[in-house]
Amino acid sequence: MIHLFSLENVHSSYLKDAIMANFTRPSFLLFFLSTFIIQLSASHAPIHLRFYFHEKYRGENATSNVVATLNRPNSTFGNIVVFDNPLRAGPESNSKLIGRAQGTAFRSSFSEESALAAITLLFSEGEFNGSSISLIGLVDGSGSADRTVVGGSGHFRMAKGYVLTKIVNSTAVSLVAQYDAYIWS
């Protein structure tokens, strides 16, 4: 329970005047509000979600496609990829579908296989059905990433946090990545 300051129990007129004089100063108000906000934000733990991103980038029914390229020999620099990949409860392709990962990736390095990705995770099952999380961040050549949560909708409106990813299975036509999301909303 949060208790705000009250003058009801202060009996001295001098003390009440001193408190009110300090209470109306901008520096005191700023200190009071920042302390209050810090206490509120520190009072709850993040929501941790684990799910799996299933991407098929070659073949029939690909969920990820290059839509623009610079056609540079031996380079993917400048390629733009769009995707609409299933999010599943587990790494198996037949595990429960819980949503979609929709977004774009921009190949942003001359020397490494990396991309800047903007992703919206749309949940269609469970407690977070109808909610979304928006991410942005760099994916390196190994598939590992530490992305920033920049917002969301529904349950995750005004969310902040981060998402860690790692590849759990990769073939010539598809990959599966584990997503661990830590979200404060």
One Martini backbone bead per residue (centre of mass of N, CA, C, O) as a GRO file, in nm:
protein
  185
    1MET     BB    1   0.098   0.035   0.021
    2ILE     BB    2   0.037   0.375  -0.041
    3HIS     BB    3   0.165   0.661   0.133
    4LEU     BB    4   0.071   0.971   0.181
    5PHE     BB    5   0.115   1.269   0.286
    6SER     BB    6   0.012   1.403   0.613
    7LEU     BB    7  -0.116   1.672   0.837
    8GLU     BB    8  -0.299   1.554   1.069
    9ASN     BB    9  -0.044   1.474   1.283
   10VAL     BB   10   0.030   1.777   1.287
   11HIS     BB   11   0.047   2.021   1.560
   12SER     BB   12   0.241   2.228   1.457
   13SER     BB   13   0.235   2.526   1.301
   14TYR     BB   14   0.531   2.555   1.225
   15LEU     BB   15   0.562   2.275   1.091
   16LYS     BB   16   0.344   2.309   0.877
   17ASP     BB   17   0.473   2.553   0.737
   18ALA     BB   18   0.743   2.414   0.664
   19ILE     BB   19   0.626   2.187   0.496
   20MET     BB   20   0.466   2.359   0.288
   21ALA     BB   21   0.707   2.520   0.184
   22ASN     BB   22   0.859   2.262   0.074
   23PHE     BB   23   0.623   2.126  -0.090
   24THR     BB   24   0.617   2.379  -0.311
   25ARG     BB   25   0.879   2.317  -0.417
   26PRO     BB   26   1.013   2.204  -0.703
   27SER     BB   27   1.237   2.017  -0.588
   28PHE     BB   28   1.054   1.855  -0.401
   29LEU     BB   29   0.851   1.756  -0.611
   30LEU     BB   30   1.054   1.607  -0.785
   31PHE     BB   31   1.153   1.415  -0.567
   32PHE     BB   32   0.882   1.291  -0.494
   33LEU     BB   33   0.802   1.185  -0.778
   34SER     BB   34   1.055   1.012  -0.836
   35THR     BB   35   1.025   0.827  -0.591
   36PHE     BB   36   0.743   0.723  -0.658
   37ILE     BB   37   0.812   0.602  -0.940
   38ILE     BB   38   1.036   0.411  -0.851
   39GLN     BB   39   0.860   0.244  -0.659
   40LEU     BB   40   0.658   0.148  -0.870
   41SER     BB   41   0.865   0.013  -1.076
   42ALA     BB   42   1.006  -0.175  -0.844
   43SER     BB   43   0.733  -0.343  -0.751
   44HIS     BB   44   0.773  -0.510  -1.027
   45ALA     BB   45   0.798  -0.773  -1.222
   46PRO     BB   46   0.862  -0.928  -1.489
   47ILE     BB   47   0.757  -1.071  -1.771
   48HIS     BB   48   0.796  -1.414  -1.869
   49LEU     BB   49   0.859  -1.528  -2.203
   50ARG     BB   50   0.833  -1.840  -2.392
   51PHE     BB   51   0.919  -1.889  -2.737
   52TYR     BB   52   0.878  -1.980  -3.097
   53PHE     BB   53   1.050  -1.916  -3.399
   54HIS     BB   54   0.922  -1.986  -3.731
   55GLU     BB   55   1.128  -2.018  -4.025
   56LYS     BB   56   1.071  -1.989  -4.385
   57TYR     BB   57   1.314  -1.910  -4.661
   58ARG     BB   58   1.240  -2.168  -4.840
   59GLY     BB   59   1.019  -2.239  -5.065
   60GLU     BB   60   0.728  -2.343  -5.007
   61ASN     BB   61   0.575  -2.131  -4.793
   62ALA     BB   62   0.722  -1.890  -4.728
   63THR     BB   63   0.779  -1.650  -4.441
   64SER     BB   64   1.036  -1.533  -4.602
   65ASN     BB   65   1.135  -1.232  -4.795
   66VAL     BB   66   1.296  -1.088  -5.053
   67VAL     BB   67   1.219  -0.744  -5.180
   68ALA     BB   68   1.524  -0.628  -5.175
   69THR     BB   69   1.817  -0.555  -5.387
   70LEU     BB   70   2.162  -0.481  -5.492
   71ASN     BB   71   2.324  -0.704  -5.639
   72ARG     BB   72   2.575  -0.809  -5.480
   73PRO     BB   73   2.849  -0.972  -5.482
   74ASN     BB   74   2.878  -1.162  -5.205
   75SER     BB   75   2.610  -0.997  -5.089
   76THR     BB   76   2.347  -0.870  -4.849
   77PHE     BB   77   2.370  -0.586  -4.863
   78GLY     BB   78   2.051  -0.413  -4.853
   79ASN     BB   79   1.860  -0.612  -4.785
   80ILE     BB   80   1.504  -0.681  -4.784
   81VAL     BB   81   1.297  -0.824  -4.531
   82VAL     BB   82   0.999  -1.013  -4.505
   83PHE     BB   83   0.767  -1.125  -4.237
   84ASP     BB   84   0.545  -1.425  -4.136
   85ASN     BB   85   0.575  -1.585  -3.842
   86PRO     BB   86   0.549  -1.836  -3.636
   87LEU     BB   87   0.434  -1.883  -3.303
   88ARG     BB   88   0.544  -2.115  -3.056
   89ALA     BB   89   0.554  -2.313  -2.768
   90GLY     BB   90   0.762  -2.480  -2.943
   91PRO     BB   91   1.014  -2.627  -3.151
   92GLU     BB   92   0.797  -2.773  -3.279
   93SER     BB   93   0.598  -2.769  -3.569
   94ASN     BB   94   0.337  -2.894  -3.386
   95SER     BB   95   0.308  -2.683  -3.201
   96LYS     BB   96   0.149  -2.442  -3.056
   97LEU     BB   97  -0.018  -2.174  -3.175
   98ILE     BB   98   0.031  -1.816  -3.050
   99GLY     BB   99   0.136  -1.660  -3.321
  100ARG     BB  100   0.307  -1.371  -3.466
  101ALA     BB  101   0.587  -1.261  -3.676
  102GLN     BB  102   0.613  -0.925  -3.783
  103GLY     BB  103   0.836  -0.787  -4.048
  104THR     BB  104   1.168  -0.641  -4.074
  105ALA     BB  105   1.485  -0.667  -4.260
  106PHE     BB  106   1.817  -0.518  -4.259
  107ARG     BB  107   2.100  -0.536  -4.428
  108SER     BB  108   2.383  -0.371  -4.231
  109SER     BB  109   2.650  -0.530  -4.344
  110PHE     BB  110   2.950  -0.585  -4.508
  111SER     BB  111   3.112  -0.805  -4.304
  112GLU     BB  112   2.838  -0.919  -4.196
  113GLU     BB  113   2.579  -1.134  -4.084
  114SER     BB  114   2.339  -0.882  -4.057
  115ALA     BB  115   2.042  -0.733  -3.885
  116LEU     BB  116   1.782  -0.507  -3.885
  117ALA     BB  117   1.497  -0.545  -3.667
  118ALA     BB  118   1.137  -0.521  -3.705
  119ILE     BB  119   0.898  -0.634  -3.456
  120THR     BB  120   0.579  -0.801  -3.432
  121LEU     BB  121   0.412  -0.956  -3.162
  122LEU     BB  122   0.130  -1.167  -3.212
  123PHE     BB  123  -0.125  -1.266  -3.001
  124SER     BB  124  -0.374  -1.565  -3.020
  125GLU     BB  125  -0.324  -1.682  -2.723
  126GLY     BB  126  -0.433  -1.673  -2.423
  127GLU     BB  127  -0.372  -1.416  -2.202
  128PHE     BB  128  -0.249  -1.240  -2.476
  129ASN     BB  129  -0.481  -1.213  -2.650
  130GLY     BB  130  -0.445  -0.931  -2.872
  131SER     BB  131  -0.155  -0.881  -2.818
  132SER     BB  132   0.156  -0.680  -2.830
  133ILE     BB  133   0.505  -0.665  -2.945
  134SER     BB  134   0.771  -0.430  -2.986
  135LEU     BB  135   1.074  -0.455  -3.185
  136ILE     BB  136   1.436  -0.378  -3.174
  137GLY     BB  137   1.729  -0.501  -3.364
  138LEU     BB  138   2.016  -0.694  -3.372
  139VAL     BB  139   2.132  -0.955  -3.589
  140ASP     BB  140   2.348  -1.193  -3.600
  141GLY     BB  141   2.503  -1.455  -3.766
  142SER     BB  142   2.411  -1.664  -3.526
  143GLY     BB  143   2.111  -1.542  -3.420
  144SER     BB  144   2.172  -1.359  -3.205
  145ALA     BB  145   1.982  -1.158  -2.958
  146ASP     BB  146   1.922  -0.811  -2.828
  147ARG     BB  147   1.616  -0.674  -2.779
  148THR     BB  148   1.394  -0.405  -2.785
  149VAL     BB  149   1.126  -0.289  -2.614
  150VAL     BB  150   0.897  -0.025  -2.755
  151GLY     BB  151   0.616  -0.180  -2.715
  152GLY     BB  152   0.245  -0.202  -2.740
  153SER     BB  153  -0.055  -0.396  -2.684
  154GLY     BB  154  -0.283  -0.411  -2.463
  155HIS     BB  155  -0.122  -0.557  -2.213
  156PHE     BB  156   0.148  -0.398  -2.360
  157ARG     BB  157   0.103  -0.115  -2.307
  158MET     BB  158   0.393   0.061  -2.270
  159ALA     BB  159   0.621  -0.121  -2.300
  160LYS     BB  160   0.915  -0.275  -2.155
  161GLY     BB  161   1.240  -0.423  -2.258
  162TYR     BB  162   1.344  -0.763  -2.350
  163VAL     BB  163   1.496  -0.985  -2.609
  164LEU     BB  164   1.610  -1.314  -2.627
  165THR     BB  165   1.804  -1.493  -2.878
  166LYS     BB  166   1.815  -1.835  -3.016
  167ILE     BB  167   1.929  -2.096  -3.188
  168VAL     BB  168   1.792  -2.442  -3.220
  169ASN     BB  169   1.734  -2.457  -3.545
  170SER     BB  170   1.904  -2.534  -3.866
  171THR     BB  171   1.857  -2.501  -4.213
  172ALA     BB  172   1.836  -2.444  -4.557
  173VAL     BB  173   1.502  -2.350  -4.505
  174SER     BB  174   1.520  -2.322  -4.178
  175LEU     BB  175   1.413  -2.190  -3.849
  176VAL     BB  176   1.470  -2.194  -3.485
  177ALA     BB  177   1.376  -1.969  -3.219
  178GLN     BB  178   1.443  -1.858  -2.905
  179TYR     BB  179   1.226  -1.667  -2.688
  180ASP     BB  180   1.309  -1.420  -2.432
  181ALA     BB  181   1.080  -1.232  -2.247
  182TYR     BB  182   1.113  -0.905  -2.079
  183ILE     BB  183   0.829  -0.744  -1.922
  184TRP     BB  184   0.716  -0.412  -1.876
  185SER     BB  185   0.363  -0.271  -1.803
   0.00000   0.00000   0.00000
